[in-house]
């Protein structure tokens, strides 16, 4: 389903970001990482995870399982915040 595909893409993005973060921390003395500035690259990884977390908020529908209309409303309000903050950090 489309919701499963969205969750899959979100998980892949989080796994890649975590992999890059671990790689950068292990190789922080490497000239390539030092030139790329570690805090800057970590912020990019964090921004990509925050931005793609809007996919999870988009998948919440009212009245599905334990989800109520209030949780769907909160998720709907969080989508622009998550997406915008993620892009600002990227």
mmCIF file of N, CA, C and O in Angstrom:
data_model
loop_
_atom_site.group_PDB
_atom_site.id
_atom_site.type_symbol
_atom_site.label_atom_id
_atom_site.label_comp_id
_atom_site.label_asym_id
_atom_site.label_seq_id
_atom_site.Cartn_x
_atom_site.Cartn_y
_atom_site.Cartn_z
ATOM 1 N N UNK A 1 0.836 -1.193 0.000
ATOM 2 C CA UNK A 1 0.000 0.000 0.000
ATOM 3 C C UNK A 1 0.872 1.244 0.000
ATOM 4 O O UNK A 1 2.072 1.186 0.240
ATOM 5 N N UNK A 2 0.242 2.341 -0.221
ATOM 6 C CA UNK A 2 0.963 3.613 -0.296
ATOM 7 C C UNK A 2 1.517 4.016 1.079
ATOM 8 O O UNK A 2 2.619 4.577 1.167
ATOM 9 N N UNK A 3 0.764 3.713 2.131
ATOM 10 C CA UNK A 3 1.224 4.030 3.481
ATOM 11 C C UNK A 3 2.474 3.216 3.822
ATOM 12 O O UNK A 3 3.430 3.735 4.398
ATOM 13 N N UNK A 4 2.485 1.959 3.440
ATOM 14 C CA UNK A 4 3.650 1.110 3.685
ATOM 15 C C UNK A 4 4.870 1.586 2.919
ATOM 16 O O UNK A 4 5.995 1.531 3.423
ATOM 17 N N UNK A 5 4.652 2.062 1.700
ATOM 18 C CA UNK A 5 5.756 2.600 0.906
ATOM 19 C C UNK A 5 6.334 3.857 1.566
ATOM 20 O O UNK A 5 7.553 4.040 1.608
ATOM 21 N N UNK A 6 5.457 4.699 2.101
ATOM 22 C CA UNK A 6 5.920 5.895 2.805
ATOM 23 C C UNK A 6 6.736 5.548 4.031
ATOM 24 O O UNK A 6 7.789 6.141 4.288
ATOM 25 N N UNK A 7 6.252 4.573 4.818
ATOM 26 C CA UNK A 7 7.003 4.133 5.989
ATOM 27 C C UNK A 7 8.348 3.522 5.590
ATOM 28 O O UNK A 7 9.357 3.726 6.267
ATOM 29 N N UNK A 8 8.364 2.809 4.478
ATOM 30 C CA UNK A 8 9.607 2.212 4.000
ATOM 31 C C UNK A 8 10.620 3.292 3.630
ATOM 32 O O UNK A 8 11.794 3.221 4.015
ATOM 33 N N UNK A 9 10.175 4.298 2.889
ATOM 34 C CA UNK A 9 11.075 5.394 2.524
ATOM 35 C C UNK A 9 11.567 6.151 3.753
ATOM 36 O O UNK A 9 12.726 6.559 3.819
ATOM 37 N N UNK A 10 10.693 6.331 4.733
ATOM 38 C CA UNK A 10 11.101 7.003 5.966
ATOM 39 C C UNK A 10 12.168 6.188 6.702
ATOM 40 O O UNK A 10 13.173 6.742 7.156
ATOM 41 N N UNK A 11 11.962 4.889 6.797
ATOM 42 C CA UNK A 11 12.937 4.028 7.472
ATOM 43 C C UNK A 11 14.268 3.994 6.729
ATOM 44 O O UNK A 11 15.331 4.009 7.356
ATOM 45 N N UNK A 12 14.213 3.958 5.413
ATOM 46 C CA UNK A 12 15.447 3.979 4.625
ATOM 47 C C UNK A 12 16.197 5.291 4.847
ATOM 48 O O UNK A 12 17.421 5.299 5.033
ATOM 49 N N UNK A 13 15.473 6.403 4.867
ATOM 50 C CA UNK A 13 16.111 7.699 5.087
ATOM 51 C C UNK A 13 16.738 7.766 6.476
ATOM 52 O O UNK A 13 17.864 8.249 6.632
ATOM 53 N N UNK A 14 16.028 7.285 7.495
ATOM 54 C CA UNK A 14 16.583 7.297 8.854
ATOM 55 C C UNK A 14 17.805 6.391 8.954
ATOM 56 O O UNK A 14 18.800 6.754 9.600
ATOM 57 N N UNK A 15 17.744 5.232 8.322
ATOM 58 C CA UNK A 15 18.885 4.313 8.361
ATOM 59 C C UNK A 15 20.103 4.915 7.662
ATOM 60 O O UNK A 15 21.231 4.810 8.164
ATOM 61 N N UNK A 16 19.885 5.550 6.521
ATOM 62 C CA UNK A 16 21.003 6.188 5.824
ATOM 63 C C UNK A 16 21.579 7.339 6.631
ATOM 64 O O UNK A 16 22.805 7.496 6.715
ATOM 65 N N UNK A 17 20.716 8.154 7.226
ATOM 66 C CA UNK A 17 21.210 9.273 8.029
ATOM 67 C C UNK A 17 22.011 8.769 9.221
ATOM 68 O O UNK A 17 23.083 9.297 9.531
ATOM 69 N N UNK A 18 21.512 7.723 9.884
ATOM 70 C CA UNK A 18 22.230 7.159 11.025
ATOM 71 C C UNK A 18 23.561 6.556 10.584
ATOM 72 O O UNK A 18 24.589 6.726 11.261
ATOM 73 N N UNK A 19 23.571 5.888 9.445
ATOM 74 C CA UNK A 19 24.808 5.323 8.909
ATOM 75 C C UNK A 19 25.827 6.417 8.613
ATOM 76 O O UNK A 19 27.007 6.295 8.960
ATOM 77 N N UNK A 20 25.373 7.506 7.992
ATOM 78 C CA UNK A 20 26.289 8.612 7.698
ATOM 79 C C UNK A 20 26.788 9.286 8.970
ATOM 80 O O UNK A 20 27.949 9.690 9.052
ATOM 81 N N UNK A 21 25.926 9.408 9.965
ATOM 82 C CA UNK A 21 26.347 10.021 11.228
ATOM 83 C C UNK A 21 27.424 9.172 11.895
ATOM 84 O O UNK A 21 28.453 9.691 12.352
ATOM 85 N N UNK A 22 27.198 7.857 11.957
ATOM 86 C CA UNK A 22 28.191 6.966 12.562
ATOM 87 C C UNK A 22 29.501 7.023 11.776
ATOM 88 O O UNK A 22 30.590 7.100 12.364
ATOM 89 N N UNK A 23 29.418 7.010 10.450
ATOM 90 C CA UNK A 23 30.623 7.071 9.637
ATOM 91 C C UNK A 23 31.385 8.370 9.874
ATOM 92 O O UNK A 23 32.615 8.366 9.990
ATOM 93 N N UNK A 24 30.650 9.479 9.942
ATOM 94 C CA UNK A 24 31.318 10.771 10.149
ATOM 95 C C UNK A 24 31.970 10.834 11.522
ATOM 96 O O UNK A 24 33.073 11.379 11.658
ATOM 97 N N UNK A 25 31.304 10.302 12.550
ATOM 98 C CA UNK A 25 31.891 10.336 13.887
ATOM 99 C C UNK A 25 33.119 9.428 13.984
ATOM 100 O O UNK A 25 34.071 9.763 14.685
ATOM 101 N N UNK A 26 33.089 8.315 13.299
ATOM 102 C CA UNK A 26 34.266 7.426 13.299
ATOM 103 C C UNK A 26 35.432 8.020 12.528
ATOM 104 O O UNK A 26 36.588 7.739 12.826
ATOM 105 N N UNK A 27 35.145 8.802 11.513
ATOM 106 C CA UNK A 27 36.197 9.361 10.658
ATOM 107 C C UNK A 27 36.319 10.874 10.826
ATOM 108 O O UNK A 27 36.669 11.568 9.872
ATOM 109 N N UNK A 28 36.075 11.366 12.026
ATOM 110 C CA UNK A 28 36.081 12.820 12.219
ATOM 111 C C UNK A 28 37.461 13.445 12.033
ATOM 112 O O UNK A 28 37.566 14.637 11.802
ATOM 113 N N UNK A 29 38.517 12.653 12.106
ATOM 114 C CA UNK A 29 39.862 13.186 11.882
ATOM 115 C C UNK A 29 40.302 13.076 10.427
ATOM 116 O O UNK A 29 41.391 13.546 10.080
ATOM 117 N N UNK A 30 39.486 12.479 9.597
ATOM 118 C CA UNK A 30 39.792 12.362 8.165
ATOM 119 C C UNK A 30 39.739 13.758 7.536
ATOM 120 O O UNK A 30 38.886 14.572 7.882
ATOM 121 N N UNK A 31 40.651 14.050 6.617
ATOM 122 C CA UNK A 31 40.656 15.385 6.002
ATOM 123 C C UNK A 31 39.350 15.742 5.288
ATOM 124 O O UNK A 31 38.918 16.895 5.315
ATOM 125 N N UNK A 32 38.710 14.769 4.685
ATOM 126 C CA UNK A 32 37.458 15.041 3.973
ATOM 127 C C UNK A 32 36.372 15.476 4.951
ATOM 128 O O UNK A 32 35.619 16.426 4.691
ATOM 129 N N UNK A 33 36.295 14.807 6.099
ATOM 130 C CA UNK A 33 35.278 15.157 7.099
ATOM 131 C C UNK A 33 35.614 16.497 7.747
ATOM 132 O O UNK A 33 34.714 17.309 7.996
ATOM 133 N N UNK A 34 36.891 16.743 8.010
ATOM 134 C CA UNK A 34 37.262 18.022 8.611
ATOM 135 C C UNK A 34 36.987 19.185 7.670
ATOM 136 O O UNK A 34 36.540 20.247 8.102
ATOM 137 N N UNK A 35 37.241 18.999 6.381
ATOM 138 C CA UNK A 35 36.959 20.061 5.412
ATOM 139 C C UNK A 35 35.452 20.271 5.283
ATOM 140 O O UNK A 35 34.980 21.392 5.143
ATOM 141 N N UNK A 36 34.696 19.171 5.354
ATOM 142 C CA UNK A 36 33.237 19.270 5.255
ATOM 143 C C UNK A 36 32.580 19.818 6.508
ATOM 144 O O UNK A 36 31.391 20.110 6.496
ATOM 145 N N UNK A 37 33.310 19.971 7.583
ATOM 146 C CA UNK A 37 32.859 20.497 8.861
ATOM 147 C C UNK A 37 31.782 19.603 9.469
ATOM 148 O O UNK A 37 30.616 19.629 9.069
ATOM 149 N N UNK A 38 32.193 18.832 10.440
ATOM 150 C CA UNK A 38 31.351 17.831 11.085
ATOM 151 C C UNK A 38 30.016 18.381 11.587
ATOM 152 O O UNK A 38 28.973 17.789 11.306
ATOM 153 N N UNK A 39 29.979 19.505 12.312
ATOM 154 C CA UNK A 39 28.665 19.998 12.775
ATOM 155 C C UNK A 39 27.710 20.323 11.630
ATOM 156 O O UNK A 39 26.502 20.072 11.727
ATOM 157 N N UNK A 40 28.247 20.841 10.536
ATOM 158 C CA UNK A 40 27.415 21.161 9.378
ATOM 159 C C UNK A 40 26.815 19.898 8.779
ATOM 160 O O UNK A 40 25.615 19.834 8.475
ATOM 161 N N UNK A 41 27.641 18.863 8.618
ATOM 162 C CA UNK A 41 27.144 17.626 8.020
ATOM 163 C C UNK A 41 26.173 16.903 8.945
ATOM 164 O O UNK A 41 25.202 16.293 8.481
ATOM 165 N N UNK A 42 26.382 16.981 10.254
ATOM 166 C CA UNK A 42 25.434 16.386 11.202
ATOM 167 C C UNK A 42 24.096 17.112 11.152
ATOM 168 O O UNK A 42 23.028 16.486 11.259
ATOM 169 N N UNK A 43 24.135 18.419 10.971
ATOM 170 C CA UNK A 43 22.896 19.192 10.864
ATOM 171 C C UNK A 43 22.124 18.815 9.604
ATOM 172 O O UNK A 43 20.884 18.742 9.632
ATOM 173 N N UNK A 44 22.808 18.543 8.531
ATOM 174 C CA UNK A 44 22.145 18.112 7.304
ATOM 175 C C UNK A 44 21.450 16.768 7.514
ATOM 176 O O UNK A 44 20.303 16.572 7.093
ATOM 177 N N UNK A 45 22.122 15.840 8.178
ATOM 178 C CA UNK A 45 21.507 14.535 8.455
ATOM 179 C C UNK A 45 20.283 14.690 9.353
ATOM 180 O O UNK A 45 19.242 14.066 9.111
ATOM 181 N N UNK A 46 20.389 15.504 10.372
ATOM 182 C CA UNK A 46 19.250 15.737 11.266
ATOM 183 C C UNK A 46 18.092 16.383 10.516
ATOM 184 O O UNK A 46 16.927 16.008 10.700
ATOM 185 N N UNK A 47 18.384 17.341 9.665
ATOM 186 C CA UNK A 47 17.343 18.003 8.882
ATOM 187 C C UNK A 47 16.636 17.062 7.940
ATOM 188 O O UNK A 47 15.411 17.152 7.757
ATOM 189 N N UNK A 48 17.359 16.130 7.361
ATOM 190 C CA UNK A 48 16.708 15.179 6.457
ATOM 191 C C UNK A 48 15.779 14.245 7.212
ATOM 192 O O UNK A 48 14.708 13.886 6.712
ATOM 193 N N UNK A 49 16.146 13.862 8.426
ATOM 194 C CA UNK A 49 15.270 12.997 9.223
ATOM 195 C C UNK A 49 14.028 13.762 9.664
ATOM 196 O O UNK A 49 12.906 13.245 9.584
ATOM 197 N N UNK A 50 14.200 15.000 10.100
ATOM 198 C CA UNK A 50 13.045 15.797 10.537
ATOM 199 C C UNK A 50 12.115 16.068 9.363
ATOM 200 O O UNK A 50 10.890 15.954 9.490
ATOM 201 N N UNK A 51 12.675 16.410 8.225
ATOM 202 C CA UNK A 51 11.852 16.693 7.053
ATOM 203 C C UNK A 51 11.086 15.455 6.596
ATOM 204 O O UNK A 51 9.895 15.534 6.274
ATOM 205 N N UNK A 52 11.738 14.331 6.570
ATOM 206 C CA UNK A 52 11.045 13.120 6.111
ATOM 207 C C UNK A 52 10.094 12.561 7.158
ATOM 208 O O UNK A 52 9.254 11.723 6.832
ATOM 209 N N UNK A 53 10.186 13.009 8.403
ATOM 210 C CA UNK A 53 9.219 12.558 9.405
ATOM 211 C C UNK A 53 7.830 13.120 9.131
ATOM 212 O O UNK A 53 6.844 12.646 9.704
ATOM 213 N N UNK A 54 7.733 14.091 8.244
ATOM 214 C CA UNK A 54 6.404 14.568 7.855
ATOM 215 C C UNK A 54 5.641 13.483 7.101
ATOM 216 O O UNK A 54 4.412 13.497 7.067
ATOM 217 N N UNK A 55 6.342 12.499 6.538
ATOM 218 C CA UNK A 55 5.683 11.366 5.885
ATOM 219 C C UNK A 55 4.871 10.583 6.904
ATOM 220 O O UNK A 55 3.747 10.158 6.633
ATOM 221 N N UNK A 56 5.423 10.394 8.095
ATOM 222 C CA UNK A 56 4.712 9.668 9.147
ATOM 223 C C UNK A 56 3.479 10.448 9.568
ATOM 224 O O UNK A 56 2.395 9.877 9.743
ATOM 225 N N UNK A 57 3.619 11.760 9.714
ATOM 226 C CA UNK A 57 2.465 12.582 10.095
ATOM 227 C C UNK A 57 1.399 12.579 8.998
ATOM 228 O O UNK A 57 0.201 12.613 9.293
ATOM 229 N N UNK A 58 1.817 12.514 7.750
ATOM 230 C CA UNK A 58 0.850 12.469 6.643
ATOM 231 C C UNK A 58 0.051 11.173 6.626
ATOM 232 O O UNK A 58 -1.053 11.131 6.081
ATOM 233 N N UNK A 59 0.579 10.120 7.213
ATOM 234 C CA UNK A 59 -0.091 8.821 7.144
ATOM 235 C C UNK A 59 -1.174 8.642 8.203
ATOM 236 O O UNK A 59 -1.914 7.673 8.146
ATOM 237 N N UNK A 60 -1.259 9.552 9.156
ATOM 238 C CA UNK A 60 -2.247 9.416 10.225
ATOM 239 C C UNK A 60 -3.610 9.873 9.721
ATOM 240 O O UNK A 60 -3.767 10.983 9.236
ATOM 241 N N UNK A 61 -4.582 8.971 9.865
ATOM 242 C CA UNK A 61 -5.948 9.267 9.440
ATOM 243 C C UNK A 61 -6.870 9.170 10.648
ATOM 244 O O UNK A 61 -6.654 8.354 11.533
ATOM 245 N N UNK A 62 -7.918 9.971 10.700
ATOM 246 C CA UNK A 62 -8.822 9.921 11.846
ATOM 247 C C UNK A 62 -9.622 8.619 11.880
ATOM 248 O O UNK A 62 -10.016 8.085 10.848
ATOM 249 N N UNK A 63 -9.826 8.100 13.088
ATOM 250 C CA UNK A 63 -10.666 6.930 13.267
ATOM 251 C C UNK A 63 -10.038 5.629 12.836
ATOM 252 O O UNK A 63 -10.727 4.645 12.638
ATOM 253 N N UNK A 64 -8.732 5.568 12.725
ATOM 254 C CA UNK A 64 -8.056 4.352 12.299
ATOM 255 C C UNK A 64 -7.377 3.726 13.509
ATOM 256 O O UNK A 64 -6.405 4.243 14.028
ATOM 257 N N UNK A 65 -7.896 2.608 13.999
ATOM 258 C CA UNK A 65 -7.322 1.956 15.178
ATOM 259 C C UNK A 65 -7.574 2.789 16.418
ATOM 260 O O UNK A 65 -8.700 3.169 16.709
ATOM 261 N N UNK A 66 -6.507 3.076 17.148
ATOM 262 C CA UNK A 66 -6.627 3.880 18.363
ATOM 263 C C UNK A 66 -6.520 5.377 18.078
ATOM 264 O O UNK A 66 -6.587 6.186 18.997
ATOM 265 N N UNK A 67 -6.335 5.726 16.845
ATOM 266 C CA UNK A 67 -6.167 7.131 16.491
ATOM 267 C C UNK A 67 -7.528 7.819 16.470
ATOM 268 O O UNK A 67 -8.485 7.321 15.898
ATOM 269 N N UNK A 68 -7.579 8.973 17.091
ATOM 270 C CA UNK A 68 -8.806 9.749 17.117
ATOM 271 C C UNK A 68 -8.663 10.931 16.176
ATOM 272 O O UNK A 68 -7.619 11.151 15.578
ATOM 273 N N UNK A 69 -9.744 11.683 16.062
ATOM 274 C CA UNK A 69 -9.679 12.849 15.188
ATOM 275 C C UNK A 69 -8.727 13.907 15.745
ATOM 276 O O UNK A 69 -8.141 14.673 14.993
ATOM 277 N N UNK A 70 -8.571 13.939 17.071
ATOM 278 C CA UNK A 70 -7.645 14.926 17.639
ATOM 279 C C UNK A 70 -6.195 14.581 17.296
ATOM 280 O O UNK A 70 -5.379 15.478 17.056
ATOM 281 N N UNK A 71 -5.853 13.293 17.258
ATOM 282 C CA UNK A 71 -4.483 12.935 16.886
ATOM 283 C C UNK A 71 -4.236 13.237 15.413
ATOM 284 O O UNK A 71 -3.139 13.638 15.024
ATOM 285 N N UNK A 72 -5.271 13.076 14.580
ATOM 286 C CA UNK A 72 -5.128 13.423 13.168
ATOM 287 C C UNK A 72 -4.980 14.930 12.993
ATOM 288 O O UNK A 72 -4.223 15.390 12.138
ATOM 289 N N UNK A 73 -5.687 15.697 13.812
ATOM 290 C CA UNK A 73 -5.576 17.153 13.751
ATOM 291 C C UNK A 73 -4.179 17.606 14.161
ATOM 292 O O UNK A 73 -3.584 18.467 13.514
ATOM 293 N N UNK A 74 -3.651 17.009 15.213
ATOM 294 C CA UNK A 74 -2.300 17.351 15.670
ATOM 295 C C UNK A 74 -1.270 16.992 14.596
ATOM 296 O O UNK A 74 -0.352 17.769 14.313
ATOM 297 N N UNK A 75 -1.440 15.826 13.993
ATOM 298 C CA UNK A 75 -0.512 15.411 12.935
ATOM 299 C C UNK A 75 -0.601 16.349 11.746
ATOM 300 O O UNK A 75 0.419 16.701 11.144
ATOM 301 N N UNK A 76 -1.805 16.768 11.406
ATOM 302 C CA UNK A 76 -1.984 17.672 10.269
ATOM 303 C C UNK A 76 -1.323 19.021 10.534
ATOM 304 O O UNK A 76 -0.747 19.624 9.640
ATOM 305 N N UNK A 77 -1.395 19.467 11.766
ATOM 306 C CA UNK A 77 -0.756 20.739 12.120
ATOM 307 C C UNK A 77 0.760 20.621 12.185
ATOM 308 O O UNK A 77 1.470 21.608 12.020
ATOM 309 N N UNK A 78 1.259 19.421 12.447
ATOM 310 C CA UNK A 78 2.705 19.228 12.576
ATOM 311 C C UNK A 78 3.402 19.108 11.226
ATOM 312 O O UNK A 78 4.614 19.335 11.141
ATOM 313 N N UNK A 79 2.672 18.764 10.175
ATOM 314 C CA UNK A 79 3.291 18.529 8.870
ATOM 315 C C UNK A 79 4.065 19.743 8.361
ATOM 316 O O UNK A 79 5.247 19.623 8.012
ATOM 317 N N UNK A 80 3.466 20.944 8.312
ATOM 318 C CA UNK A 80 4.255 22.089 7.814
ATOM 319 C C UNK A 80 5.460 22.401 8.703
ATOM 320 O O UNK A 80 6.524 22.771 8.207
ATOM 321 N N UNK A 81 5.291 22.235 10.021
ATOM 322 C CA UNK A 81 6.390 22.493 10.944
ATOM 323 C C UNK A 81 7.545 21.537 10.683
ATOM 324 O O UNK A 81 8.695 21.959 10.549
ATOM 325 N N UNK A 82 7.249 20.253 10.597
ATOM 326 C CA UNK A 82 8.301 19.262 10.381
ATOM 327 C C UNK A 82 9.004 19.468 9.046
ATOM 328 O O UNK A 82 10.238 19.444 8.969
ATOM 329 N N UNK A 83 8.219 19.661 8.012
ATOM 330 C CA UNK A 83 8.809 19.814 6.690
ATOM 331 C C UNK A 83 9.662 21.083 6.589
ATOM 332 O O UNK A 83 10.766 21.065 6.058
ATOM 333 N N UNK A 84 9.156 22.184 7.127
ATOM 334 C CA UNK A 84 9.868 23.461 7.049
ATOM 335 C C UNK A 84 11.142 23.444 7.882
ATOM 336 O O UNK A 84 12.200 23.864 7.410
ATOM 337 N N UNK A 85 11.044 22.976 9.119
ATOM 338 C CA UNK A 85 12.228 22.927 9.976
ATOM 339 C C UNK A 85 13.287 22.003 9.368
ATOM 340 O O UNK A 85 14.481 22.294 9.394
ATOM 341 N N UNK A 86 12.833 20.889 8.808
ATOM 342 C CA UNK A 86 13.778 19.983 8.157
ATOM 343 C C UNK A 86 14.507 20.636 7.009
ATOM 344 O O UNK A 86 15.721 20.491 6.858
ATOM 345 N N UNK A 87 13.788 21.387 6.186
ATOM 346 C CA UNK A 87 14.427 22.059 5.054
ATOM 347 C C UNK A 87 15.324 23.196 5.509
ATOM 348 O O UNK A 87 16.347 23.489 4.884
ATOM 349 N N UNK A 88 14.959 23.860 6.589
ATOM 350 C CA UNK A 88 15.807 24.927 7.101
ATOM 351 C C UNK A 88 17.141 24.342 7.575
ATOM 352 O O UNK A 88 18.206 24.921 7.336
ATOM 353 N N UNK A 89 17.087 23.185 8.236
ATOM 354 C CA UNK A 89 18.320 22.558 8.723
ATOM 355 C C UNK A 89 19.142 21.944 7.595
ATOM 356 O O UNK A 89 20.350 21.780 7.728
ATOM 357 N N UNK A 90 18.478 21.585 6.499
ATOM 358 C CA UNK A 90 19.230 21.012 5.383
ATOM 359 C C UNK A 90 19.924 22.129 4.679
ATOM 360 O O UNK A 90 20.830 22.137 4.039
#
